[in-house]
Backbone as CSV, one residue per row, in Angstrom:
resi,resn,N_x,N_y,N_z,CA_x,CA_y,CA_z,C_x,C_y,C_z
1,GLN,0.985,2.450,-38.279,1.150,1.321,-37.791,2.092,1.543,-36.852
2,VAL,2.212,0.603,-35.430,2.525,0.538,-34.299,3.671,-0.142,-33.754
3,GLN,4.978,-0.160,-33.537,6.017,-1.195,-32.983,6.170,-1.035,-31.578
4,LEU,6.299,-2.117,-31.508,6.825,-2.467,-29.731,7.828,-3.150,-29.519
5,VAL,9.321,-2.834,-29.182,10.268,-3.543,-29.260,10.692,-3.610,-28.116
6,GLU,11.031,-5.003,-27.698,11.240,-5.231,-26.496,12.627,-5.507,-26.107
7,SER,13.308,-5.536,-25.205,14.723,-6.141,-24.819,14.701,-6.483,-23.337
8,GLY,15.838,-7.087,-23.028,16.078,-7.051,-21.607,16.281,-8.575,-21.163
9,GLY,15.650,-9.575,-22.260,15.142,-11.007,-21.533,16.454,-11.751,-21.426
10,GLY,16.741,-12.687,-20.590,17.893,-13.316,-20.754,18.193,-14.502,-19.809
11,LEU,19.152,-15.423,-19.282,19.217,-16.292,-18.632,19.748,-15.997,-17.507
12,VAL,19.398,-15.906,-16.093,20.194,-15.393,-15.098,19.801,-16.633,-13.854
13,GLN,20.552,-16.733,-12.719,20.729,-17.642,-11.504,19.571,-17.330,-10.741
14,ALA,18.521,-18.443,-9.995,18.005,-17.851,-9.122,18.276,-16.904,-8.142
15,GLY,17.579,-15.535,-7.621,18.007,-14.579,-6.624,18.441,-13.610,-7.143
16,GLY,18.542,-13.338,-9.050,19.278,-12.413,-9.637,18.076,-11.627,-10.373
17,SER,18.777,-10.639,-10.885,17.969,-9.615,-11.607,17.666,-9.505,-12.874
18,LEU,16.854,-8.648,-13.608,16.882,-8.353,-14.904,15.903,-7.129,-15.083
19,LYS,15.990,-6.317,-15.996,15.310,-5.814,-16.601,14.999,-5.790,-17.796
20,LEU,13.595,-5.741,-17.889,13.138,-5.489,-19.422,12.515,-4.336,-19.320
21,SER,12.857,-4.148,-21.035,12.303,-2.326,-21.672,11.250,-2.850,-22.851
22,CYS,10.661,-2.171,-22.790,9.586,-2.196,-23.955,9.525,-0.866,-24.877
23,ALA,9.821,-0.423,-26.244,9.487,1.227,-26.483,8.772,0.973,-27.795
24,ALA,7.565,1.953,-27.449,6.546,2.111,-28.407,6.773,2.982,-29.211
25,SER,6.255,2.860,-30.587,6.717,4.134,-31.755,5.373,3.626,-32.650
26,GLY,5.686,4.735,-33.393,4.578,4.712,-34.150,3.314,6.074,-34.474
27,SER,2.185,5.402,-35.045,0.927,6.221,-34.733,0.241,6.460,-33.333
28,ILE,0.853,6.557,-32.403,0.654,6.923,-31.022,0.466,8.613,-30.674
29,TYR,-1.141,8.476,-30.594,-1.231,9.886,-30.252,-1.197,10.053,-28.637
30,SER,-1.530,8.836,-27.993,-1.176,8.917,-26.129,-1.536,7.333,-26.069
31,ILE,-0.722,7.025,-24.933,-0.862,5.980,-24.526,-1.856,6.013,-23.469
32,ASN,-2.835,4.690,-23.179,-3.904,4.745,-22.363,-3.194,3.551,-21.264
33,ALA,-2.965,2.765,-21.707,-1.991,2.138,-20.201,-0.926,0.873,-21.038
34,MET,0.174,0.317,-20.587,1.055,-0.937,-20.797,1.327,-1.351,-19.783
35,GLY,1.571,-3.072,-20.076,1.414,-3.973,-19.219,2.633,-5.210,-19.408
36,TRP,2.817,-5.797,-18.833,4.064,-7.012,-19.291,2.902,-8.083,-18.980
37,TYR,3.160,-9.205,-19.726,2.478,-10.295,-19.556,3.722,-11.586,-19.730
38,ARG,2.941,-12.815,-19.137,4.215,-13.791,-19.351,3.461,-14.845,-20.123
39,GLN,4.162,-15.737,-20.211,3.552,-17.233,-20.823,4.409,-18.232,-20.825
40,GLY,5.115,-19.194,-19.420,5.561,-20.740,-19.414,4.951,-21.714,-20.475
41,SER,6.120,-22.810,-20.141,5.650,-23.456,-21.054,4.816,-24.483,-20.519
42,GLY,3.754,-24.617,-21.651,2.157,-25.310,-21.382,1.426,-24.615,-20.477
43,LYS,1.440,-22.777,-20.408,0.734,-22.622,-19.244,0.230,-21.420,-20.254
44,GLN,-0.845,-20.755,-19.846,-1.816,-19.669,-20.096,-1.020,-18.304,-19.874
45,ARG,-1.059,-17.240,-21.133,-0.873,-16.384,-20.566,-1.520,-15.590,-19.336
46,GLU,-0.167,-14.879,-18.870,-1.016,-14.262,-17.625,-0.554,-12.577,-17.196
47,LEU,-1.062,-11.811,-16.456,-0.802,-10.705,-16.244,0.222,-10.540,-15.302
48,VAL,1.417,-9.925,-15.683,2.497,-10.056,-14.551,2.463,-8.349,-13.857
49,ALA,2.063,-7.467,-14.496,2.299,-6.352,-14.161,1.865,-4.778,-15.183
50,ARG,1.152,-4.103,-14.741,0.377,-3.240,-15.561,0.676,-1.467,-15.040
51,ILE,0.360,-0.932,-16.055,0.255,0.934,-15.507,0.121,1.727,-16.605
52,THR,-1.092,2.241,-15.981,-1.671,3.942,-16.676,-0.968,4.862,-17.009
53,ARG,-1.567,5.936,-18.112,-0.710,6.738,-18.154,-0.563,7.566,-17.006
54,GLY,-1.444,7.352,-15.787,-1.456,8.203,-14.956,-0.686,7.724,-13.833
55,GLY,-0.160,6.620,-13.948,1.098,5.656,-13.182,0.486,4.888,-11.834
56,ASN,-0.888,4.391,-12.412,-1.151,3.734,-11.980,-1.064,1.997,-11.907
57,THR,-0.642,1.265,-10.698,-0.126,-0.114,-11.231,-0.825,-0.884,-10.234
58,ASN,-0.586,-2.154,-11.428,-1.533,-3.130,-10.353,-0.613,-4.677,-11.052
59,TYR,0.235,-5.423,-9.670,0.783,-6.285,-10.143,0.155,-7.933,-9.450
60,ALA,0.863,-8.978,-10.539,-0.015,-10.471,-9.905,0.766,-10.421,-8.821
61,ASP,-0.200,-11.679,-7.662,0.406,-11.782,-6.639,1.986,-12.371,-6.272
62,SER,2.321,-13.073,-7.283,3.201,-13.889,-7.156,4.523,-12.957,-7.592
63,VAL,4.348,-11.704,-7.683,5.569,-11.301,-8.212,5.458,-9.610,-7.310
64,LYS,4.761,-9.648,-6.763,4.281,-8.128,-5.605,5.613,-8.160,-4.678
65,GLY,6.228,-7.231,-4.673,7.556,-6.965,-3.875,8.911,-7.484,-4.514
66,ARG,8.399,-7.955,-5.683,10.099,-8.285,-6.378,9.959,-7.500,-7.669
67,PHE,9.257,-7.472,-8.152,8.989,-6.662,-9.607,8.375,-5.387,-9.616
68,THR,9.321,-4.251,-10.021,9.059,-2.895,-10.155,8.432,-2.608,-11.637
69,ILE,7.523,-2.066,-11.899,7.112,-1.568,-13.482,7.079,-0.054,-13.322
70,SER,7.270,0.282,-14.233,7.648,1.957,-14.697,7.513,2.424,-16.052
71,ARG,7.115,3.840,-15.934,7.241,4.371,-17.671,7.602,5.564,-18.026
72,ASP,8.618,5.671,-18.698,8.772,7.062,-19.388,8.010,7.374,-20.384
73,ASN,6.669,8.862,-20.224,5.992,8.749,-21.062,6.686,9.522,-22.098
74,ALA,7.636,10.041,-21.684,7.851,11.405,-22.858,8.773,10.455,-24.138
75,LYS,8.965,9.060,-23.405,9.615,8.365,-24.381,9.147,6.965,-24.918
76,ASN,7.895,6.787,-24.401,6.877,5.812,-24.567,7.491,4.610,-24.095
77,THR,8.350,4.875,-23.198,8.985,3.186,-23.004,8.620,2.642,-21.498
78,MET,8.453,1.251,-21.586,7.865,1.133,-20.326,9.198,-0.004,-19.958
79,TYR,9.572,-0.011,-18.400,10.395,-0.887,-17.725,9.817,-2.059,-16.706
80,LEU,10.552,-3.168,-16.852,9.828,-4.334,-15.978,11.582,-4.460,-15.162
81,GLN,11.436,-3.925,-13.680,12.847,-4.591,-12.964,12.259,-5.773,-12.129
82,MET,13.103,-6.409,-12.423,12.436,-7.785,-11.826,13.905,-8.246,-10.633
83,ASN,13.851,-8.841,-9.913,14.493,-8.677,-8.304,14.052,-10.157,-7.791
84,SER,15.432,-10.641,-7.078,14.823,-12.071,-6.595,14.427,-13.056,-7.249
85,LEU,14.336,-12.987,-8.703,13.968,-14.110,-9.444,13.731,-15.819,-8.970
86,LYS,12.965,-16.324,-9.707,12.739,-17.253,-9.057,12.790,-18.485,-10.313
87,PRO,13.044,-19.723,-10.604,12.591,-20.749,-11.461,11.318,-20.430,-12.196
88,GLU,10.419,-20.476,-11.531,8.969,-20.119,-11.686,8.644,-18.922,-12.523
89,ASP,9.647,-18.049,-12.602,8.983,-16.849,-13.077,9.927,-17.134,-14.431
90,THR,10.340,-18.163,-15.123,10.687,-18.471,-16.337,9.666,-18.590,-17.240
91,ALA,9.940,-17.791,-17.869,8.388,-17.613,-19.658,8.463,-16.881,-20.076
92,VAL,8.092,-16.382,-21.243,8.406,-15.660,-22.519,7.686,-14.198,-22.095
93,TYR,7.986,-13.422,-22.046,7.052,-12.128,-21.241,6.980,-10.907,-22.406
94,TYR,5.966,-10.293,-22.326,5.101,-10.047,-23.555,4.819,-8.720,-23.379
95,CYS,5.219,-7.702,-24.396,4.611,-5.833,-23.744,3.380,-5.721,-24.590
96,ASN,2.483,-5.530,-23.462,1.237,-5.075,-23.889,1.197,-3.650,-23.999
97,LEU,0.556,-3.267,-24.750,-0.002,-1.797,-25.162,-1.371,-1.426,-25.212
98,ARG,-2.334,-0.426,-25.268,-3.291,-0.057,-25.667,-2.937,1.459,-25.880
99,TYR,-3.712,2.254,-27.090,-3.348,3.705,-27.273,-4.319,4.308,-27.496
100,TYR,-3.973,5.145,-27.965,-4.944,6.394,-28.492,-4.367,7.174,-29.840
101,SER,-5.009,6.629,-31.020,-4.180,7.164,-32.475,-4.542,8.586,-32.737
102,GLY,-5.483,9.255,-32.044,-6.154,10.570,-32.221,-6.637,11.203,-30.733
103,PRO,-6.940,12.312,-31.318,-7.476,13.111,-29.783,-8.816,12.927,-29.480
104,PHE,-9.403,12.472,-30.490,-11.215,12.088,-30.521,-11.378,10.210,-30.568
105,SER,-9.822,9.576,-30.627,-10.372,8.029,-31.007,-10.885,7.124,-29.853
106,PRO,-10.955,6.239,-30.205,-11.393,4.932,-28.784,-10.048,4.488,-28.595
107,VAL,-10.193,3.968,-27.547,-8.758,3.306,-27.265,-8.728,2.271,-27.710
108,SER,-7.587,1.735,-28.312,-7.391,0.671,-29.111,-7.411,-1.165,-28.678
109,ASP,-7.195,-1.640,-29.401,-7.285,-3.171,-28.783,-6.061,-3.396,-28.013
110,ASP,-5.955,-4.715,-27.392,-4.279,-5.093,-27.300,-3.565,-4.719,-28.174
111,TYR,-2.472,-4.643,-28.004,-1.179,-4.865,-28.837,-0.111,-5.683,-28.444
112,TRP,0.513,-6.328,-28.885,1.422,-7.425,-28.129,2.359,-7.123,-29.264
113,GLY,3.972,-7.026,-28.338,5.671,-7.048,-28.470,5.111,-8.597,-28.885
114,GLN,6.934,-8.841,-29.772,6.967,-10.133,-30.191,7.538,-11.297,-29.075
115,GLY,7.743,-10.629,-27.989,8.092,-11.645,-26.645,9.749,-11.495,-26.132
116,THR,10.139,-11.307,-25.301,11.450,-11.597,-24.845,11.907,-12.828,-23.767
117,GLN,12.520,-14.076,-24.238,12.420,-15.196,-23.037,13.481,-14.251,-21.910
118,VAL,12.660,-15.113,-20.456,13.600,-15.073,-19.378,13.618,-16.573,-18.830
119,THR,14.472,-16.968,-18.337,14.976,-18.343,-18.010,15.815,-18.020,-16.688
120,VAL,15.276,-18.808,-15.512,15.756,-18.147,-14.286,15.925,-19.864,-13.631
121,SER,17.576,-20.131,-13.615,18.113,-21.521,-13.590,18.395,-21.319,-11.859
122,SER,18.135,-22.750,-11.627,18.051,-22.822,-10.177,19.447,-23.287,-9.583
């Protein structure tokens, strides 16, 4: 079994900062990639940022220059530093994981955390 534990969401004023964390544990041999997605009210889930085991990153255009994704491979933990937050960043943020359960296993399907609410007031 694999577990994803997210933390760090909350309420912040526009222009403020928050840092999200996602810790992965369980039957993980190695991680292929981790990412953050978000879903605002009445909207579809969208990619925010993604990082591979090798450290390659990609960001949604709407967060470039404001958000930074990072990962501690030793702890299987991913972070999202969010600065200069805007009301339109308000959403439930979900941690996403793709991993290998063994040395010869194929990459897993997408695995999702339970989500953490981020609310940015104007």
